[in-house]
Amino acid sequence: MQEKSGLKTQKIKSSIINGSALGLLLISTVIAILSLIPLYNRLKNNKEKQLIFESQNSVSIINNLIDEYLDKSLKISQKPGIGRTINAEVLTDISPQALENTREMWQDLLGDYLTGIAYINEQKTVILAVGQSIPIEFLNKHKISTVTGDIIGPFEIDNIPHILIEKHGTFNGSHLFLFNLSHLRQKIRQKATFYHSNYLELAILNNHELKPILIDYNQPNQVISALSQQTDILEIIKRNYQRGNQTGGLWCNSCDAFIAYSPIRNLEASLILGEKKRQLYSPVYRQILLLSGTMMLFIMVGTACLVVIIRPLTNQISQEIWERHKAEAELIKEKNFTQTLLEANPAFFIVLDVEGKVKFMNPSMLNTLGYKQEEVEGMNYSATFVPKEEGKSAPWVFELMINRRLPIRTEETMITKDDREIIVEWYGRAVFNKETDEYEYFVGAGLDITDRKRADEELQLLQQITHAVSIAVDFDSALAVALDLLCQTTSWEFGEAWIPNPEQTHLEYSLVSYQEKPDFAGFYEQSKKFLLGVNDGLAGRVWAGQEPEWDRDISEESQANFSRYSLIKQYGFKAGLGVPILADNRVLAVLVFLMSMPREQDNRLVKLVSSVAMQLGSVFQRKQAEEKYRDIFENALEGIFQIDLQGKYISANPALAQILGYDSQQQLLVRGSQIKNVYADPETYNRFINLLQTRGSVSNFEAQVYRRDGEAIWIWQNARAIYSDRHNRVLYYEGSIMEITHLKETEAKLRHSASHDSLTDLWNRAFFLDKLDDSIRKCKTLDNYQFAILFLDLDGFQFINDSLGHAIGDQLLIEVSKRLTDSVDSHILARLGGDEFTILLENIRDIQEAIDVAERIQESLKLPIFLEKNQIFTGASIGIVEGNSNYQSSPEVLRDADTAMYRAKRQGKGCYVVFDSTMRTNALRRLYLQTQLRLALQEQQFELNYQPIIELSTGTIAGFEALLRWDHPQEGLISPAEFIPIAEEAGLIVDIGEWVLRQACFQLSEWKEKFAVYSNLMMSVNLSSQQFTNDLSRRISKILVETGVAGSELKLEITETAIMNDPELAIATLQQLKQQQIKICIDDFGTGYCSLGYLHKFPVDILKIDRSFVSQIPEGEDKREIVRVIVALAESLKMDAIAEGIETAEQLHHLQNFKCKYGQGYFFFRPLNCQAVEALLNHDQRGLPLPAQF
């Protein structure tokens, strides 16, 4: 039995071996034959293309030769000779000597295939000829141009090809040059690569006569001779030439040859190459035969090798069959284990096919979604289980389809069968076929995180509401904030509050509410009329029980003891929630929330609202405490003290004890008995005492002292010595202390704000310009000092800002500033504004350092920036300026850098350009405007516009600011921002400023006379720093006398920079102006470097808040804080505050809350001319009301 089995196995093995060998032999032979057929055709096509390519090369050789002949003809025709003689003489009277001289010269030029030269007139009469003659019949047959010149040919003379080149030499004749082309065949054969074949034939087809020429008469020329009789093929070649086809090839069946042709444009002819089929393809036949033999040899050897290889492999067949059965049993076992694991796992598991359809869901996922396995199979996952919401990210399976190599982790909202939404955290990946490298299906594992997410959202909401109500100014504001946030985030349509009356007899309707729909306004108004008693409706029951209550449907309640039942029914309210606000075990208010559909009780929501109510109770208690002690805090502003001559406290008030951190003044007197003990610096104390002893008084002495707990604070001290009447001896010292820590912090903020950009915290324009001016001065005074600046403008920023929003634009600027900081090392980096940045490189070796920085910056900006799931690419156009001693001011350098930057931007994104003098077109403009400004002053081209200044508390006009305008005769209105700096540079600003002041005062005097009701109008006039001179007071006094305006009616606006240039001069000048009762206003306060110490000394009446701070008010609390601090600073220094640039109702609202007294801006009025102002004043003689938004 075993022998039979072995014999059978042996027969099977032999059959496998013989069948495999025979099959391989047959398959290999068929494959070889099939592969040789396209190879044969490809080799044939290559030969045809090679012949066509050779025709192109030959044409190139002919064209080069023709160009050489043309060049030679041109040179001969331009030499002195018969042509010029004919020009100079009458045609019938030609000098014989001139003809002889020209003939001899031409005779010497013959040779090198130039066989003849002739000169003919317009009547084709030969004036002079040398060498081979041109037949008369040829001249008559072919038209000769005497204007432009031409190439005639090719043509044959005595079976030798020639061309005739005609060159126009004069106004009444032409040169003719006859060239022999018999050497052309040899030249082509020498330079061409295809002419190794002895059977290749060549000819030129003259398209006019359809006659082949340049035939090689030493060759058989069987193809060309036969082709000359094929007029249809010749016509095809001619038409291709006329249509502009460059090259071509075709079969001539009667010639049994392949014809290649290419046009010769200079000759209006075509070059023809032809070769018989058997000669053309003979290399192909040899290659195919050799390749066939080689392939058969490899097939035979491969078959033999297969027989040798397959013999031992058959011995493994039975073993492999047994192992396969064993592996299949293991797979079944593993599949059962995996199935059990998936069914018992509480996590989700899903398998999707390549189209995103469900193949499998585990029981945990099916139970949560409410489906059965047979229901979900074949369902489209995205269409069935993922809600379609705008702004949501794509389903995880879509992300895998895009980035299929990377696993993905994401959170996704899913819809259950009963339309509930759950949140699932998915971990997904694509499964690939290892052989095809294509994905076969997608697998995902997920966790239901709905409860966790909701808990996080509720905690976040609670924190948000807690923060909002904690900073509310009063209890009603806290109620309003809580109602708004709770209703908006928990889907209640209406929110209200009921407040117990002082006698605790009934509930009264609060003025705060939340209304999702405008229709609820009527419900709100009618509810105000109700007074709810104990247990009256939902609010009354919550008041009585002091516990939250949830009603699924209020309309199903009994009408008894429900006074608002009809009103509730009228507006369709159903579900309701009432929550008490408690403090000290009594109800402060009841919050009621309503919606127009029934809603099942949500205990989590009840707990959340109760937590908010608890916070509101804490807010109420805190506000009560603040009101109780407010009077004490407000009155204890300054600390008062008395010390003896040794510095020991004699007495102190509670405010001083509080400032220094003591519980009472008695504690201060006992434990802090020596004033010197509180000073942080002993030298400061010694200086304070020395001033008291030497001067007898000290004013606004600034010092840092320690509180009892060790905290350092800043104070202002005013002190004086008290003397005895009899001996004029110092008895003791007394004084006051004011804590100015917040003022110092404000000063630090203002100083920082004055030199730093508020968005990026980089240096700002003012600081950068100061540093740049320093570098310019060093360049003029120091040897070998060199600097450079880089001016950057982001590419495509406006598009990003407009498409993704200003918030993304601001984040982009912040990220770019970080990269710039990393790229510029210790150099000065500033943001000028918008998307413009500048870099100052000081003390550099050469301009290459600046170029290196520019290249580093551009390299750093190539990397993408990721902002809120947006991948953003940006770059910068950079202008570079090398500093030199010719620059006088920083604006000049910036001007040139800006010019270079725009040149770079025009060259394309991400470029840099180094400035050179050819770019200084702006300099010409400035020079032009300087000249025009002088004429404008002489010819009265200036005019004034007036912007009303509004008293924000009353809405009336308090005055006007005079604004200078220049109406140029040719250019129209020119911006003050353009011509005022030029006027300052040219030294014209003093005269212009005096003209403005005089005109403004005249106008004010005229208006006060016309409009008696506006007797308190003020006129504000801006002063340039150049006007701030010793005789300023005298000149202004003269103008006031001329115009009849009182000093108290004039307000002068001066920048911080102007007065800080020379503080001592400023103080003296301002005091002189104050003696005339002129009001002094610090313009653009907060953008300069004015310290609080100097500000206290200056006799200033008004601080004008710069428009940059006003515009940032809506951006956040930190922006508003700066404005609030400036207003508070002005109030503490007994000054008024005026805000410029008010453009929105929101800005106005905040300024009113800050108690800012005055304001101006486009929200009220744009600058007006005189006629518009008078119409405005005529409109309401009782005072102008503010717009409706006010």
Coordinates of C-alpha atoms in Angstrom, one line a residue, residues 44 62 83 109 123 247 279 310 370 436 474 482 524 534 685 720 733 835 1041 1108 1119 1123:
K44 CA 11.5 50.9 -37.2
I62 CA 22.4 74.8 -45.4
G83 CA 27.0 101.7 -56.4
L109 CA 36.8 88.8 -54.5
Q123 CA 15.5 98.3 -65.9
T247 CA 9.6 68.6 -40.7
Q279 CA 18.6 49.5 -46.6
I310 CA 11.1 22.2 -8.7
G370 CA -30.0 51.5 19.8
T436 CA -1.1 46.4 -3.3
D474 CA -23.7 95.9 41.9
A482 CA -26.1 85.4 35.5
Y524 CA -41.9 91.2 30.5
V534 CA -46.2 83.2 49.3
Y685 CA 15.4 109.6 54.5
R720 CA 6.9 121.6 56.7
Y733 CA 7.5 118.8 61.6
D835 CA 1.9 94.3 9.6
V1041 CA -5.3 141.6 21.7
S1108 CA -4.8 104.8 19.8
K1119 CA -7.0 98.0 27.1
V1123 CA -7.9 104.8 29.5

